[in-house]
Amino acid sequence: MTFRTATAVIDCQALVDNFNIIKGLAPKTKMLAVLKANGYGHGLERIAKVLPHADAFGVARIDEALALRAAGIIQPIVLLEGFFSPDELAILAVNDLQTIVHNQEQLTAISQAQLDRPLKVWLKIDTGMHRLGINPDEFSHFYKLLSQSENVQQPLILMSHLGCADDVETDTTTHQIALFEQLTSEFNEEKSLANSAAIYAWPTARFDWIRPGLMLYGVSPMTLSSDKISGDDALVKITPVMTLQSSLIAVRKITAGETVGYGSAWTAKKDTNIGVVAIGYGDGYPRHATNGTPVLINGRRVPIVGRVSMDMITVDLGCSSQDSVGDLATLWGKGLPVEEIAQWATTIPYELLCNITRRVQIEVINN
Ligand SMILES: *Cc1c(COP(=O)(O)O)cnc(C)c1O
């Protein structure tokens, strides 16, 4: 007997297809593919190598950027939160890493550094999300100092980030786009505003550089219900890059009135078969997935019953099930959108994908 343990199947062809679908939405813009958090759980270097046509990569930590360089990645790499200490500036210069500048401390550090070569800088303006970025009224000051600094490669790239692009019902995004336009329209520098949701839903946010993350991995960034999406829509065409699988390691008969798992959190209403699948929160499967969360067994949706354990979950296979030990279980991916599992677990797909833990096996296909 050989059972499959928790395995993330990574489909490289799906990644390339998704890249091309996004490219099709905005053919004239350059693409910065976002690979932070271990490529949204798919493997940092692995994803970069499958995207030789990306114009740049975006990461959140300098260690991620250095890992990409060590793996032989030669495209531009941008630190999306900028550098964290002036000491890092020399490392950026040596490794040809680009940085965002979003605060006064970074501006001062760049202005005062002694660098062998100038750095490419993306100046980040806060247009309303109020997380990172300089205030609009600081723009001309930052622009002037960065444009004049010997440590900065000209021209700059101007950017901002949207807080609500996944919600087409609010007007926050319209305001953010308008403010970004207003601040930057007289400047010839390249501009960048759009994450996945904006690339999809807000064409006027695409500018010169788009910055897709989630959509590259074949997951919808929108909070839209699927009945609003037509058949040839990009969100229908993208396919999940990760399919998370494991197998049934036990099938048990239980009778009506018996309970299953820790805390006896679920009681059988009638006689049934319980399947035990070898995956749990120790693999990154969300512990908050409630009773009813679907799992695919032999192509059929069955509900989780009882609490998610560290290494196992239990599902209700039904009283007449033919499923047996060793059968494949799909937790999310092809045939079962991670978006849906995220809803059951009251979280977002981003969190589920990047929470996959080290003990999950990786199987790369279509490379
Ligand atoms: C993470 C990130 C993105 C990508 O966001 P998605 O919603 O995954 O497309 C784009 N831009 C910045 C600055 C980011 O931090």
Coordinates of C-alpha atoms and ligand atoms in Angstrom, one line a residue:
M1 CA 0.0 0.0 0.0
T2 CA 1.1 3.5 -0.8
F3 CA -0.9 6.5 0.2
R4 CA -0.4 10.0 -1.1
T5 CA 0.5 12.4 1.8
A6 CA -0.4 16.0 1.6
T7 CA 0.9 17.2 -1.8
A8 CA 0.7 20.5 -3.6
V9 CA 0.7 19.8 -7.3
I10 CA 2.1 22.8 -9.1
D11 CA 1.0 23.1 -12.8
C12 CA 3.6 25.2 -14.7
Q13 CA 1.5 25.3 -17.8
A14 CA -1.4 26.8 -15.9
L15 CA 0.9 29.5 -14.7
V16 CA 2.1 30.3 -18.2
D17 CA -1.5 30.3 -19.5
N18 CA -2.6 32.6 -16.7
F19 CA 0.3 34.9 -17.5
N20 CA -0.8 35.1 -21.1
I21 CA -4.4 35.7 -20.2
I22 CA -3.4 38.7 -18.0
K23 CA -1.1 39.9 -20.8
G24 CA -4.1 39.7 -23.1
L25 CA -6.0 42.1 -20.8
A26 CA -3.3 44.7 -21.0
P27 CA -1.1 43.8 -23.9
K28 CA 0.9 47.1 -24.0
T29 CA 1.8 47.3 -20.4
K30 CA 4.8 45.8 -18.7
M31 CA 4.2 43.1 -16.1
L32 CA 5.8 42.9 -12.7
A33 CA 4.9 39.4 -11.5
V34 CA 4.4 39.4 -7.7
L35 CA 6.2 36.5 -6.0
K36 CA 6.2 37.5 -2.3
A37 CA 5.5 35.0 0.4
N38 CA 7.2 32.1 -1.4
G39 CA 5.4 32.9 -4.6
Y40 CA 2.0 32.8 -2.7
G41 CA 3.0 29.4 -1.4
H42 CA 3.9 28.0 -4.8
G43 CA 7.7 28.2 -4.5
L44 CA 9.6 31.5 -5.1
E45 CA 12.4 30.3 -7.4
R46 CA 10.1 27.8 -9.1
I47 CA 7.6 30.3 -10.1
A48 CA 10.2 32.9 -11.3
K49 CA 11.8 30.3 -13.6
V50 CA 8.5 29.5 -15.3
L51 CA 8.0 33.2 -16.1
P52 CA 10.9 34.2 -18.3
H53 CA 8.7 36.8 -20.1
A54 CA 7.8 38.7 -16.9
D55 CA 9.3 42.2 -17.2
A56 CA 10.1 42.2 -13.5
F57 CA 9.4 40.4 -10.2
G58 CA 8.1 41.9 -7.0
V59 CA 9.0 40.6 -3.5
A60 CA 8.5 42.0 0.0
R61 CA 11.8 41.1 1.6
I62 CA 15.4 41.5 0.6
D63 CA 16.0 37.8 1.4
E64 CA 13.4 36.8 -1.2
A65 CA 15.2 39.0 -3.8
L66 CA 18.6 37.5 -3.0
A67 CA 17.2 34.0 -3.2
L68 CA 16.0 34.8 -6.7
R69 CA 19.4 36.2 -7.7
A70 CA 21.1 33.1 -6.2
A71 CA 18.8 30.9 -8.4
G72 CA 20.0 32.7 -11.5
I73 CA 17.1 35.0 -12.1
I74 CA 18.3 38.0 -14.1
Q75 CA 15.1 40.1 -14.5
P76 CA 14.6 43.3 -12.5
I77 CA 13.5 42.6 -9.0
V78 CA 11.6 45.2 -7.0
L79 CA 11.3 45.4 -3.2
L80 CA 7.7 46.3 -2.7
E81 CA 8.2 47.7 0.8
G82 CA 11.6 49.1 0.0
F83 CA 14.7 48.6 2.1
F84 CA 14.5 48.2 5.9
S85 CA 18.0 49.6 6.8
P86 CA 20.6 51.9 5.1
D87 CA 23.0 49.0 5.2
E88 CA 20.9 47.2 2.6
L89 CA 21.5 49.9 0.0
A90 CA 25.0 48.5 -1.0
I91 CA 23.4 45.0 -1.3
L92 CA 20.7 46.4 -3.6
A93 CA 23.3 48.0 -5.8
V94 CA 25.5 45.0 -6.0
N95 CA 22.6 42.7 -6.8
D96 CA 20.9 45.1 -9.1
L97 CA 17.7 45.2 -7.0
Q98 CA 15.2 48.0 -7.4
T99 CA 13.5 49.6 -4.4
I100 CA 10.3 51.4 -3.6
V101 CA 10.7 54.6 -1.6
H102 CA 7.7 55.4 0.6
N103 CA 9.0 57.3 3.6
Q104 CA 11.3 60.1 4.7
E105 CA 13.8 57.7 6.3
Q106 CA 14.3 55.9 3.0
L107 CA 14.7 59.2 1.2
T108 CA 17.4 60.4 3.7
A109 CA 19.2 57.0 3.5
I110 CA 19.3 57.0 -0.3
S111 CA 20.4 60.7 -0.4
Q112 CA 23.3 60.1 2.0
A113 CA 24.5 56.7 0.8
Q114 CA 27.8 56.2 -0.9
L115 CA 27.0 53.8 -3.7
D116 CA 29.0 52.3 -6.6
R117 CA 26.1 52.6 -8.9
P118 CA 22.7 54.3 -8.8
L119 CA 19.5 52.5 -7.8
K120 CA 16.3 52.2 -9.7
V121 CA 13.6 53.7 -7.5
W122 CA 9.8 53.4 -7.6
L123 CA 8.3 56.4 -5.7
K124 CA 5.2 55.3 -3.8
I125 CA 2.4 57.8 -3.2
D126 CA -0.5 57.1 -0.8
T127 CA -3.6 57.9 -2.8
G128 CA -6.0 56.8 -0.1
M129 CA -5.3 53.3 1.2
H130 CA -3.2 54.9 4.0
R131 CA -0.9 52.0 4.5
L132 CA 2.4 52.8 2.6
G133 CA 3.3 55.8 0.6
I134 CA 4.2 59.5 0.9
N135 CA 1.3 61.9 1.3
P136 CA 0.3 63.7 -1.9
D137 CA 1.5 67.0 -0.6
E138 CA 5.0 65.5 -0.1
F139 CA 5.2 64.4 -3.7
S140 CA 7.0 67.3 -5.3
H141 CA 9.6 67.3 -2.5
F142 CA 10.4 63.6 -2.8
Y143 CA 10.3 63.9 -6.6
K144 CA 12.8 66.7 -6.7
L145 CA 15.3 65.1 -4.3
L146 CA 15.1 61.7 -5.9
S147 CA 15.4 63.2 -9.4
Q148 CA 18.5 65.1 -8.4
S149 CA 20.2 62.4 -6.4
E150 CA 23.3 60.8 -7.8
N151 CA 22.3 57.6 -6.1
V152 CA 19.1 57.3 -8.1
Q153 CA 18.9 56.0 -11.7
Q154 CA 16.7 58.3 -13.8
P155 CA 13.8 58.2 -14.6
L156 CA 11.9 57.2 -11.5
I157 CA 8.8 55.1 -11.7
L158 CA 5.7 56.5 -10.0
M159 CA 3.3 54.2 -8.2
S160 CA 0.5 53.8 -5.7
H161 CA -1.6 50.9 -4.4
L162 CA -5.4 50.4 -4.4
G163 CA -7.2 49.3 -1.2
C164 CA -10.6 48.3 -2.6
A165 CA -10.1 47.2 -6.2
D166 CA -11.8 43.9 -5.6
D167 CA -15.1 45.7 -4.8
V168 CA -16.7 47.2 -7.9
E169 CA -19.6 48.7 -5.9
T170 CA -17.6 51.4 -3.9
D171 CA -16.2 54.5 -5.4
T172 CA -12.9 54.4 -3.4
T173 CA -11.0 53.1 -6.4
T174 CA -12.4 55.8 -8.7
H175 CA -11.1 58.4 -6.2
Q176 CA -7.7 56.7 -5.9
I177 CA -7.2 56.5 -9.7
A178 CA -8.3 60.2 -10.1
L179 CA -5.9 61.4 -7.4
F180 CA -3.0 59.3 -8.9
E181 CA -3.8 60.8 -12.4
Q182 CA -4.0 64.3 -11.0
L183 CA -0.7 64.1 -9.2
T184 CA 1.3 62.4 -12.0
S185 CA -0.3 63.3 -15.3
E186 CA 2.3 66.0 -16.1
F187 CA 5.2 63.6 -15.5
N188 CA 6.6 61.4 -18.2
E189 CA 7.8 58.8 -15.9
E190 CA 6.3 55.3 -16.1
K191 CA 3.4 54.7 -13.7
S192 CA 2.0 51.7 -11.9
L193 CA -1.2 51.2 -9.9
A194 CA -2.9 47.9 -10.6
N195 CA -2.9 44.7 -8.6
S196 CA -4.9 41.7 -10.0
A197 CA -8.3 43.0 -9.1
A198 CA -7.6 46.4 -10.7
I199 CA -6.1 44.8 -13.8
Y200 CA -9.3 42.8 -14.2
A201 CA -12.0 45.3 -13.1
W202 CA -10.5 48.8 -13.5
P203 CA -8.9 49.2 -17.0
T204 CA -8.0 52.9 -16.3
A205 CA -5.7 51.7 -13.5
R206 CA -3.4 49.8 -15.8
F207 CA -1.0 52.5 -16.8
D208 CA 2.6 51.4 -17.8
W209 CA 3.2 48.6 -15.3
I210 CA 0.7 46.1 -14.0
R211 CA 1.5 44.1 -10.8
P212 CA -0.5 40.9 -10.8
G213 CA -0.1 38.4 -7.9
L214 CA -3.1 36.2 -7.1
M215 CA -4.5 36.0 -10.7
L216 CA -1.2 34.6 -12.0
Y217 CA -1.8 31.7 -9.6
G218 CA -5.2 31.1 -11.2
V219 CA -7.3 32.5 -8.4
S220 CA -10.0 35.2 -8.7
P221 CA -9.2 38.4 -6.8
M222 CA -12.8 39.6 -7.0
T223 CA -15.5 39.5 -4.4
L224 CA -18.0 39.2 -7.4
S225 CA -20.5 36.4 -7.4
S226 CA -19.8 34.0 -10.3
D227 CA -23.2 34.6 -12.0
K228 CA -21.9 38.1 -12.9
I229 CA -19.1 36.7 -15.0
S230 CA -19.6 35.6 -18.6
G231 CA -18.1 32.5 -20.2
D232 CA -15.1 34.1 -22.1
D233 CA -14.2 36.2 -19.1
A234 CA -10.6 36.2 -17.9
L235 CA -11.7 35.0 -14.5
V236 CA -13.3 31.9 -16.1
K237 CA -10.2 31.2 -18.3
I238 CA -7.6 31.3 -15.6
T239 CA -6.8 27.9 -14.0
P240 CA -5.5 27.2 -10.6
V241 CA -1.7 26.6 -10.5
M242 CA -1.9 24.7 -7.2
T243 CA -4.0 21.7 -6.5
L244 CA -3.8 20.5 -3.0
Q245 CA -4.3 16.7 -2.6
S246 CA -4.0 14.0 0.0
S247 CA -5.7 10.6 0.4
L248 CA -8.1 8.7 2.5
I249 CA -6.3 6.8 5.2
A250 CA -9.3 5.3 6.9
V251 CA -13.0 4.7 6.2
R252 CA -15.1 4.0 9.2
K253 CA -18.8 3.1 9.7
I254 CA -20.6 5.1 12.4
T255 CA -24.2 5.0 13.6
A256 CA -26.7 7.7 14.1
G257 CA -26.0 9.7 17.3
E258 CA -22.3 9.0 17.4
T259 CA -19.9 12.0 17.3
V260 CA -16.7 12.5 15.4
G261 CA -13.4 14.1 16.4
Y262 CA -12.1 16.5 19.0
G263 CA -14.7 18.1 21.2
S264 CA -17.4 15.8 19.7
A265 CA -18.1 18.8 17.5
W266 CA -20.3 16.8 15.0
T267 CA -23.0 14.2 15.6
A268 CA -24.2 11.8 12.9
K269 CA -27.9 12.2 12.2
K270 CA -28.0 8.9 10.5
D271 CA -25.7 5.9 9.9
T272 CA -22.9 6.8 7.5
N273 CA -19.3 6.3 6.5
I274 CA -16.6 8.7 7.7
G275 CA -13.5 9.2 5.7
V276 CA -10.3 10.3 7.3
V277 CA -8.1 12.4 5.0
A278 CA -4.4 12.9 5.8
I279 CA -4.2 16.6 5.9
G280 CA -4.7 19.1 8.7
Y281 CA -3.6 22.5 9.9
G282 CA -0.1 21.2 10.3
D283 CA -0.1 21.2 6.5
G284 CA -1.7 24.6 6.2
Y285 CA -5.3 23.4 5.8
P286 CA -7.4 26.0 7.7
R287 CA -8.5 24.9 11.2
H288 CA -11.4 27.2 10.8
A289 CA -12.9 25.3 7.9
T290 CA -16.3 24.5 9.4
N291 CA -18.7 21.6 9.1
G292 CA -19.8 21.4 5.5
T293 CA -16.6 22.7 3.8
P294 CA -16.3 20.6 0.6
V295 CA -13.6 18.1 -0.2
L296 CA -13.4 16.2 -3.5
I297 CA -13.2 12.5 -3.2
N298 CA -13.3 10.5 -6.4
G299 CA -14.6 13.6 -8.1
R300 CA -17.5 13.9 -5.7
R301 CA -18.0 16.7 -3.2
V302 CA -18.3 15.6 0.4
P303 CA -18.5 17.8 3.5
I304 CA -16.0 18.1 6.3
V305 CA -17.6 17.0 9.6
G306 CA -16.0 17.6 13.0
R307 CA -12.9 19.7 13.7
V308 CA -9.9 20.0 11.5
S309 CA -7.0 18.3 13.4
M310 CA -3.2 18.9 13.0
D311 CA -2.7 16.0 10.6
M312 CA -6.2 14.9 9.6
I313 CA -9.7 15.9 8.6
T314 CA -12.9 13.8 8.7
V315 CA -15.5 13.9 5.9
D316 CA -19.0 12.4 5.6
L317 CA -18.8 10.0 2.7
G318 CA -22.5 9.0 3.0
C319 CA -24.1 5.7 3.9
S320 CA -23.7 4.1 0.5
S321 CA -20.2 5.2 -0.4
Q322 CA -17.8 3.0 -2.3
D323 CA -14.7 5.0 -1.5
S324 CA -11.8 3.1 -0.1
V325 CA -8.6 3.7 1.7
G326 CA -5.9 5.1 -0.6
D327 CA -8.4 7.1 -2.7
L328 CA -7.4 10.6 -3.8
A329 CA -8.8 13.6 -2.0
T330 CA -8.6 17.1 -3.4
L331 CA -8.7 20.0 -0.9
W332 CA -8.5 22.8 -3.4
G333 CA -7.4 23.6 -6.9
K334 CA -8.7 22.1 -10.1
G335 CA -12.3 21.1 -9.6
L336 CA -12.6 22.9 -6.2
P337 CA -11.8 26.6 -6.1
V338 CA -9.7 27.8 -3.2
E339 CA -11.9 30.9 -3.2
E340 CA -14.7 28.7 -2.0
I341 CA -12.7 27.0 0.7
A342 CA -11.5 30.5 1.9
Q343 CA -15.2 31.5 2.3
W344 CA -15.9 28.4 4.4
A345 CA -12.9 29.2 6.5
T346 CA -13.8 32.9 6.8
T347 CA -10.5 34.0 5.2
I348 CA -9.2 34.9 1.8
P349 CA -7.4 32.6 -0.8
Y350 CA -4.2 34.6 -0.3
E351 CA -3.9 33.3 3.2
L352 CA -4.7 29.7 2.4
L353 CA -2.1 29.6 -0.4
C354 CA 0.8 31.1 1.4
N355 CA 0.1 29.1 4.6
I356 CA 1.0 25.8 3.0
T357 CA 3.7 24.4 5.3
R358 CA 7.1 22.8 4.7
R359 CA 6.0 19.2 5.2
V360 CA 3.6 19.4 2.2
Q361 CA 5.2 17.5 -0.7
I362 CA 5.6 19.5 -4.0
E363 CA 4.9 17.8 -7.3
V364 CA 5.7 19.9 -10.3
I365 CA 3.9 19.1 -13.5
N366 CA 4.0 20.4 -17.1
N367 CA 7.4 22.0 -16.6
Ligands
LIG1 C1 1.0 42.0 -3.2 C2 1.0 43.2 -4.1 C3 0.5 43.1 -5.4 C4 -0.3 41.9 -5.9 O1 -1.6 41.9 -5.4 P1 -2.6 40.8 -5.9 O2 -3.9 41.2 -5.3 O3 -2.1 39.5 -5.5 O4 -2.6 40.9 -7.4 C5 0.6 44.3 -6.2 N1 1.2 45.4 -5.7 C6 1.8 45.4 -4.5 C7 2.5 46.7 -4.0 C8 1.7 44.4 -3.6 O5 2.2 44.4 -2.4

